[in-house]
Tab-separated table of C-alpha atoms in Angstrom:
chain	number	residue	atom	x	y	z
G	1	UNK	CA	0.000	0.000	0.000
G	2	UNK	CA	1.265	3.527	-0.890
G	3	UNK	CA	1.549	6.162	1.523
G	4	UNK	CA	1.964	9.319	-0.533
G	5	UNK	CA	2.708	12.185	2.069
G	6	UNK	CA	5.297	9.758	4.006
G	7	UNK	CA	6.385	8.663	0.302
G	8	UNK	CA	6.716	4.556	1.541
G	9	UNK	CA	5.084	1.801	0.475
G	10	UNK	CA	4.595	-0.499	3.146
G	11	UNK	CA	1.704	-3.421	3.873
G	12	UNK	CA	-1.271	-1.518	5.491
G	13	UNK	CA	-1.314	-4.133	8.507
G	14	UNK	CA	2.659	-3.528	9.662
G	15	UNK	CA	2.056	-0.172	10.677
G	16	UNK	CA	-0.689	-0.857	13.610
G	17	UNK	CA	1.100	-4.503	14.283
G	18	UNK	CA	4.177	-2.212	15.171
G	19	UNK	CA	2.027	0.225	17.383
G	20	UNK	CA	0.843	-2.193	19.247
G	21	UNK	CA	3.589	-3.731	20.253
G	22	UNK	CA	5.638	-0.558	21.445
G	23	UNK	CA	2.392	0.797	22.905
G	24	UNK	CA	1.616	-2.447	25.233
G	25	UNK	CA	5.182	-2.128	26.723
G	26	UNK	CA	5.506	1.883	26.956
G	27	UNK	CA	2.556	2.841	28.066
G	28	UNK	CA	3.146	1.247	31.390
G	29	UNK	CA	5.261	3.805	32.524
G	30	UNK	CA	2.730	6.268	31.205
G	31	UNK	CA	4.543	6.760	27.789
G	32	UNK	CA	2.623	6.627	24.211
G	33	UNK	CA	5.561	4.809	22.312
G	34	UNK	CA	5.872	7.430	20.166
G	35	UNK	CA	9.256	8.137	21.204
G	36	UNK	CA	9.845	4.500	19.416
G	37	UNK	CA	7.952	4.865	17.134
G	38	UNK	CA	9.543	7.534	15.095
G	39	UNK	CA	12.787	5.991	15.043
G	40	UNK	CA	11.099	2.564	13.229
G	41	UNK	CA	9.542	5.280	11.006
G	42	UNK	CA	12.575	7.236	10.253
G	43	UNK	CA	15.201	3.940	10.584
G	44	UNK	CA	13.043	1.340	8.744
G	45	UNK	CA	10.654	2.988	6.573
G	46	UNK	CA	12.378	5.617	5.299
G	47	UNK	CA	9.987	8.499	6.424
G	48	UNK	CA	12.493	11.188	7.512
G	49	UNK	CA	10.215	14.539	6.409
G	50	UNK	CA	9.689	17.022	9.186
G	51	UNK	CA	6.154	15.705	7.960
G	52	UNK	CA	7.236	12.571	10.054
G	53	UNK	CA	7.017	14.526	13.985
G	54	UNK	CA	3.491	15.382	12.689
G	55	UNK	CA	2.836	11.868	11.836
G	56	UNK	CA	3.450	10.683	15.004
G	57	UNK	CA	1.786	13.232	17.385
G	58	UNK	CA	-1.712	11.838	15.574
G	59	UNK	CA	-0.810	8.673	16.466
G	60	UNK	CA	-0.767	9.689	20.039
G	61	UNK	CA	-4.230	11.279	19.409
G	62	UNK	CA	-6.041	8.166	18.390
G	63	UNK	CA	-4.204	5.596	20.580
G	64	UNK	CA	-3.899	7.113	23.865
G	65	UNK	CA	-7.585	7.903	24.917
G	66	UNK	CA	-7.796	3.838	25.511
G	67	UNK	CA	-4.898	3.963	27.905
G	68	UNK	CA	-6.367	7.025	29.569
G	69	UNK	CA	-9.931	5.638	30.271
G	70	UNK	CA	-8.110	2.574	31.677
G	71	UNK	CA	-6.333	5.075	34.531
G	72	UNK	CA	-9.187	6.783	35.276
G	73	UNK	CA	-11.612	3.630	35.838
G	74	UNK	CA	-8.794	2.350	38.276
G	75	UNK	CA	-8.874	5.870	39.732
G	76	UNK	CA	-5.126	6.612	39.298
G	77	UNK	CA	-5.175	9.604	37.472
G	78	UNK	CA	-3.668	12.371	39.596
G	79	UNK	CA	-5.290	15.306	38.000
G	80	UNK	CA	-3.794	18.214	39.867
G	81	UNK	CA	-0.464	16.498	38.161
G	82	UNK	CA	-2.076	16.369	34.861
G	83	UNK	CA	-3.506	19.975	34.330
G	84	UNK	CA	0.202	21.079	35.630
G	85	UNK	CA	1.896	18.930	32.516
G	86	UNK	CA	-0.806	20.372	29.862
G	87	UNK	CA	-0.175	24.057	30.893
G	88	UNK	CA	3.423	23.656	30.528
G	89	UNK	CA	3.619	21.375	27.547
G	90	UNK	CA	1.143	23.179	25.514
G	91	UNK	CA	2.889	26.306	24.782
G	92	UNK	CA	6.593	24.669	24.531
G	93	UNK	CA	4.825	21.901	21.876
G	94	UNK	CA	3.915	25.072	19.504
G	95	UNK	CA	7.563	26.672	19.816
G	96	UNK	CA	9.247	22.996	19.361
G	97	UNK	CA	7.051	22.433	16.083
G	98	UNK	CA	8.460	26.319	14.922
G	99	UNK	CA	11.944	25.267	15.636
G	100	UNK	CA	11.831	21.672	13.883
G	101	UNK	CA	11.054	23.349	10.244
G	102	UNK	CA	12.934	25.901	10.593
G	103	UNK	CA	16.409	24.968	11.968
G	104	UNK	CA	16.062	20.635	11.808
G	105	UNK	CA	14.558	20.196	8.216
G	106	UNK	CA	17.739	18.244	7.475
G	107	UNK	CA	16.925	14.114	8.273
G	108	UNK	CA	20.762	13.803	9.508
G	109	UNK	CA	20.599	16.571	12.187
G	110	UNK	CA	17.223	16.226	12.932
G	111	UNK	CA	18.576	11.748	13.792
G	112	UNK	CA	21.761	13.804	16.003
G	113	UNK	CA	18.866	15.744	17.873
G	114	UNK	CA	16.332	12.577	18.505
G	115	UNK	CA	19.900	10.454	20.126
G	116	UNK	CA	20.533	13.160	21.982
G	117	UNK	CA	17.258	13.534	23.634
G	118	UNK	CA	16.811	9.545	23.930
G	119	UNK	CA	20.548	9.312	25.614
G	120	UNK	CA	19.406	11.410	28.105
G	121	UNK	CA	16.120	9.860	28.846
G	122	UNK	CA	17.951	6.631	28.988
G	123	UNK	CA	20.582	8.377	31.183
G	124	UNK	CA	17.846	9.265	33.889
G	125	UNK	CA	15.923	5.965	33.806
G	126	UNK	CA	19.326	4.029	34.034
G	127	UNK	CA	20.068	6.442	37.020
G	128	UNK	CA	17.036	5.143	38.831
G	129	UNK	CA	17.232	1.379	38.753
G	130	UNK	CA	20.562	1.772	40.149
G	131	UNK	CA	19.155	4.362	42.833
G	132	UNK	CA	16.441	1.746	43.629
G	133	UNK	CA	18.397	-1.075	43.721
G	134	UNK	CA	20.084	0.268	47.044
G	135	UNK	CA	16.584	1.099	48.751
G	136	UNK	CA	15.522	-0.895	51.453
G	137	UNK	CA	12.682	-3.051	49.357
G	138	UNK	CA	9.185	-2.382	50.755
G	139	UNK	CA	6.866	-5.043	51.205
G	140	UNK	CA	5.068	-6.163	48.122
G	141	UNK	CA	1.455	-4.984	47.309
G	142	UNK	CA	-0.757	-7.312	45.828
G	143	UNK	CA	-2.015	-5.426	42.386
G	144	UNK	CA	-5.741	-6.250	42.963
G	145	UNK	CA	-5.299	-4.389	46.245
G	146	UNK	CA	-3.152	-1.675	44.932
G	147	UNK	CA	-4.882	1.048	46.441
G	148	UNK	CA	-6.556	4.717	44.180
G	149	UNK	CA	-4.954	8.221	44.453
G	150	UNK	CA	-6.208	10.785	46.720
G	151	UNK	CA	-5.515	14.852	46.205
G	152	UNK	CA	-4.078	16.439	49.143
G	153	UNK	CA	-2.939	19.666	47.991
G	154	UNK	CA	-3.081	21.382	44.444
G	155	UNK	CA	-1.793	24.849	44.504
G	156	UNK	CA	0.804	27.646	43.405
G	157	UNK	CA	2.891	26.139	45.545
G	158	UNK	CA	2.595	22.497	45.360
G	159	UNK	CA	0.630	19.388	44.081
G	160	UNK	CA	0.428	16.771	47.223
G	161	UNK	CA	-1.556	13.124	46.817
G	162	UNK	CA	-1.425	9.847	48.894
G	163	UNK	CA	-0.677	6.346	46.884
G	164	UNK	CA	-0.380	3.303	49.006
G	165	UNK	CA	-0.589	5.124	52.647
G	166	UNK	CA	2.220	7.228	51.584
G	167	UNK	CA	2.263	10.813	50.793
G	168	UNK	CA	3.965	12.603	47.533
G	169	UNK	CA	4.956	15.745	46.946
G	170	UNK	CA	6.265	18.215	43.936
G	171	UNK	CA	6.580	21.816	43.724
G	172	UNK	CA	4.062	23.039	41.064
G	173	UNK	CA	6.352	25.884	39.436
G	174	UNK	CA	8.735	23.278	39.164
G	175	UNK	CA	6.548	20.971	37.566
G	176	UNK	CA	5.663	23.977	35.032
G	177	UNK	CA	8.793	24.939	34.155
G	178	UNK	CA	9.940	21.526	33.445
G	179	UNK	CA	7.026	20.783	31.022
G	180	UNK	CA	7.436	23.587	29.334
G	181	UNK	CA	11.078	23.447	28.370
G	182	UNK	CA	9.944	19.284	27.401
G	183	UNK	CA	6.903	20.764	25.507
G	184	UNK	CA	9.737	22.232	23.494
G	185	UNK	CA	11.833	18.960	22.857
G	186	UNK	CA	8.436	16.706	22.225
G	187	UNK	CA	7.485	19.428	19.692
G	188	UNK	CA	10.573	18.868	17.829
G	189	UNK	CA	10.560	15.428	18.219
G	190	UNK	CA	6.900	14.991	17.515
G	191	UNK	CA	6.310	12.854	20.887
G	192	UNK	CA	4.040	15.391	22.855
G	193	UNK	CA	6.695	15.147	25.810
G	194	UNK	CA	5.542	12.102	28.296
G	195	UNK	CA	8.925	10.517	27.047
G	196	UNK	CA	11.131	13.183	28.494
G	197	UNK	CA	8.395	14.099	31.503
G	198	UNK	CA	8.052	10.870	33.245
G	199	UNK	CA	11.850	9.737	33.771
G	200	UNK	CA	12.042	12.810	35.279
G	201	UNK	CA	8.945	12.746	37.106
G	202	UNK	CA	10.351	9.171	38.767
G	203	UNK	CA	14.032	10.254	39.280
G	204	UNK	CA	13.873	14.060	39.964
G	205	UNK	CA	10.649	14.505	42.243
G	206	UNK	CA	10.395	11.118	43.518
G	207	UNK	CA	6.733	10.265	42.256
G	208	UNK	CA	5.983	6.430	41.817
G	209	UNK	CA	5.681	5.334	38.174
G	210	UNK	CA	2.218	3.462	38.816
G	211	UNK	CA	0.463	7.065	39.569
G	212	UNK	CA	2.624	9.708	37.078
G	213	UNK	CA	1.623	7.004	33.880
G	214	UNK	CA	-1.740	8.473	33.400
G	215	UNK	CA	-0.704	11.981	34.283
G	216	UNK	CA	2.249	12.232	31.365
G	217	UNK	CA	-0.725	10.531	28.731
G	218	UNK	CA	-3.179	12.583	28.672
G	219	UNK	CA	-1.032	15.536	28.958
G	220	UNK	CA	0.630	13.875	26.011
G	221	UNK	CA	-2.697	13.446	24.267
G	222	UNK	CA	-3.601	17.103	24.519
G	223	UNK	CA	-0.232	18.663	23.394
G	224	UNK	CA	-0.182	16.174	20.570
G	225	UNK	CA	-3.356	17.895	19.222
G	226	UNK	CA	-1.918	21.150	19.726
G	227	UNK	CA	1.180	19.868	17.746
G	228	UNK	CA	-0.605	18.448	14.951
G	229	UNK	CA	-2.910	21.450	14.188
G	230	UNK	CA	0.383	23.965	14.256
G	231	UNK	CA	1.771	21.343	11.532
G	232	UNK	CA	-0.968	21.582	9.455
G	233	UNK	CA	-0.974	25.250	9.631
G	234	UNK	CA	3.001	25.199	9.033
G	235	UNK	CA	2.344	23.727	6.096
G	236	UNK	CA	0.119	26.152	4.119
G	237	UNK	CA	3.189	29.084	5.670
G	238	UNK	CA	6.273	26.770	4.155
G	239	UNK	CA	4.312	24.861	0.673
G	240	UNK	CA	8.010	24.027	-0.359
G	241	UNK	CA	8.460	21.628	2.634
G	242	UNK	CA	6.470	17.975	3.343
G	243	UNK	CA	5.347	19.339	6.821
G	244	UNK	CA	0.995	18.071	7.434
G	245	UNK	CA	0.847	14.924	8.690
G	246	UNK	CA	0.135	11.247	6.548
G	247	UNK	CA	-3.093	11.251	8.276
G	248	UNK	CA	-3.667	7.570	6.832
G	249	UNK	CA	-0.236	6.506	7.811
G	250	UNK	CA	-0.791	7.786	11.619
G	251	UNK	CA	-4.631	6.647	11.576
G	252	UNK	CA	-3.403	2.967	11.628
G	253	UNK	CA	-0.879	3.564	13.771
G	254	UNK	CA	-2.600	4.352	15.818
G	255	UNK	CA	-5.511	1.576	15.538
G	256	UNK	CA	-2.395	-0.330	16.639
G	257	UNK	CA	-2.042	1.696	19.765
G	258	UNK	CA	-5.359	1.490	21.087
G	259	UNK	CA	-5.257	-2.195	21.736
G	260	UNK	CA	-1.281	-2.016	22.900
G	261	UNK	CA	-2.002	0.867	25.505
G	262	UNK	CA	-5.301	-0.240	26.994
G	263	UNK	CA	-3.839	-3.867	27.702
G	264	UNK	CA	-0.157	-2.375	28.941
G	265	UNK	CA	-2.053	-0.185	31.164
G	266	UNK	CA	-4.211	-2.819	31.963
G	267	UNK	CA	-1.408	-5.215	32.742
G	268	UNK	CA	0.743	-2.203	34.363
G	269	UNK	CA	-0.026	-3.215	38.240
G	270	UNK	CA	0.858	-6.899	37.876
G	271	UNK	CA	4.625	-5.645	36.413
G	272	UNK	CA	7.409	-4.584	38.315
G	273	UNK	CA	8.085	-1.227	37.910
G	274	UNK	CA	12.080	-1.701	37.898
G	275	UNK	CA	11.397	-3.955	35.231
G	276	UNK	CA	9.501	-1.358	33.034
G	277	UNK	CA	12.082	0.468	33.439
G	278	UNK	CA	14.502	-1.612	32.893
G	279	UNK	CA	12.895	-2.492	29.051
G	280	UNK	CA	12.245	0.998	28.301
G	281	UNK	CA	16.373	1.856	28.937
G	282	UNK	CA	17.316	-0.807	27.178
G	283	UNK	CA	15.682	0.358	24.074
G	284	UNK	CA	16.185	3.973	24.462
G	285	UNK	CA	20.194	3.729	24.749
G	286	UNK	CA	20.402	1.227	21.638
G	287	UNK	CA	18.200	3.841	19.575
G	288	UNK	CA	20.128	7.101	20.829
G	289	UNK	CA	23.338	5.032	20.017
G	290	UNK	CA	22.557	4.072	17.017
G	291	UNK	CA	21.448	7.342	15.315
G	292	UNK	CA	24.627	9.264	17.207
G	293	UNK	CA	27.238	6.712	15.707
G	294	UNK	CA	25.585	7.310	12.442
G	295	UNK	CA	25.505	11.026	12.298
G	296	UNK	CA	29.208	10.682	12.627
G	297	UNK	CA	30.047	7.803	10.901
């Protein structure tokens, strides 16, 4: 089947096979898999247009919803958390999209920016498995009794809930400020930012990666729309340049993600979260590597 925007030619049932598997894994630690999925786009199809980020933020729009319905029926969406990530993702997403046509048209720099981001993320994760390795383990919880979230505090000042009788807390300008300068990356990148947001979520503010999942995708579905509409309005300012999305291309994609994000976050409270980490590091650092050794080699 052709895809004429993306320019491939690929068999129309690879695309949501693909999503599906990346999804069911990723969205466990409340990530779309889009931060995957543009590499197999790029890497192994061939589809290295700035038309591709666009492509892959309306992927996120039609598969997350199922993983989001799946956190709020289990009642662990921490919404105070949520609204923070959307206010500060929103207006770096539109900036990021700017910056990726005009300054990272180029497939080659635009690979050398993607490693760069992805050897960071895998940086952070890898920093804490190691970190929680030499915790005192806590006893385990048994995931049909793994208990809801409950809003404390949600302020200027701070955003406070309880998970599991304990009590977490993050500084909401914090939380802004970090979203925002990710809202800038994920525009780029075309991954809405819950790739870049929840390692640091987990590492930097201490939040538990069974109640920040649902938080980082719906703030990644919402930015995601905001990124594809500025693409399709790039593209009527810069005609010369493949920028809209290949709505077709990111439609089935994203069929694919439905099913992969509502089982993973179905299946996210009988898996260890080391583990999910764990799988999502080892991926990240082979991908970053990969496109860094071939920028310069």
């Amino acid at each position: 089947m052709l895809f004429p925007v993306a320019g491939i030619e690929i068999h129309p049932l690879v695309p949501p096979a693909v999503a599906f598997v990346i999804s069911f894994f990723t969205s466990m630690s409340g990530l779309s898999g889009a931060f995957l999925l543009l590499p197999f786009q790029m890497s192994v199809l061939g589809y290295t247009t700035p038309s591709v980020s666009a492509t892959n933020q309306l992927f996120n729009i039609v598969a997350i919803p199922s993983g989001v319905l799946r956190y709020v029926r289990e009642r662990r969406m921490v919404w105070p958390l949520t609204w923070a990530v959307i206010a500060g993702t929103l207006p770096g997403v539109i900036i990021g999209a700017i910056i990726r046509i005009a300054y990272l048209p180029n497939a080659a720099d635009f690979k050398l920016f993607v490693g760069g981001v992805l050897l960071y993320i895998g940086y952070r994760l890898l920093k804490s498995i190691q970190h929680k390795k030499r915790r005192p383990l806590k006893p385990k919880v048994s995931p049909h009794a793994m208990g809801n979230t409950t809003t404390l505090e949600f302020s200027l000042k701070r955003i406070s809930y309880s998970f599991e009788g304990e009590t977490y807390t993050a500084p909401t300008i914090g939380i802004f400020s970090l979203t925002f300068m990710v809202g800038i990356i994920g525009g780029i990148y075309g991954i809405g930012g819950g790739a870049i947001i929840s390692p640091f979520f987990i590492t930097f503010f201490g939040l538990p990666v069974y109640t920040v999942a649902g938080a980082c995708l719906m703030g990644t579905f919402v930015t995601s729309i905001a990124g594809v509409g500025i693409y399709q309005t790039l593209s009527y300012i810069y005609p010369s340049q493949v920028i809209a999305p290949d709505y077709l291309l990111g439609i089935l994609f994203g069929i694919g993600g439905v099913g992969g994000m509502y089982f993973g976050a179905l299946c996210q409270k009988y898996v260890s979260a080391n583990i999910l980490k764990l799988i999502l590091t080892t991926f990240i650092l082979f991908t970053a590597g990969k496109y860094i050794v071939e920028y310069f080699f």
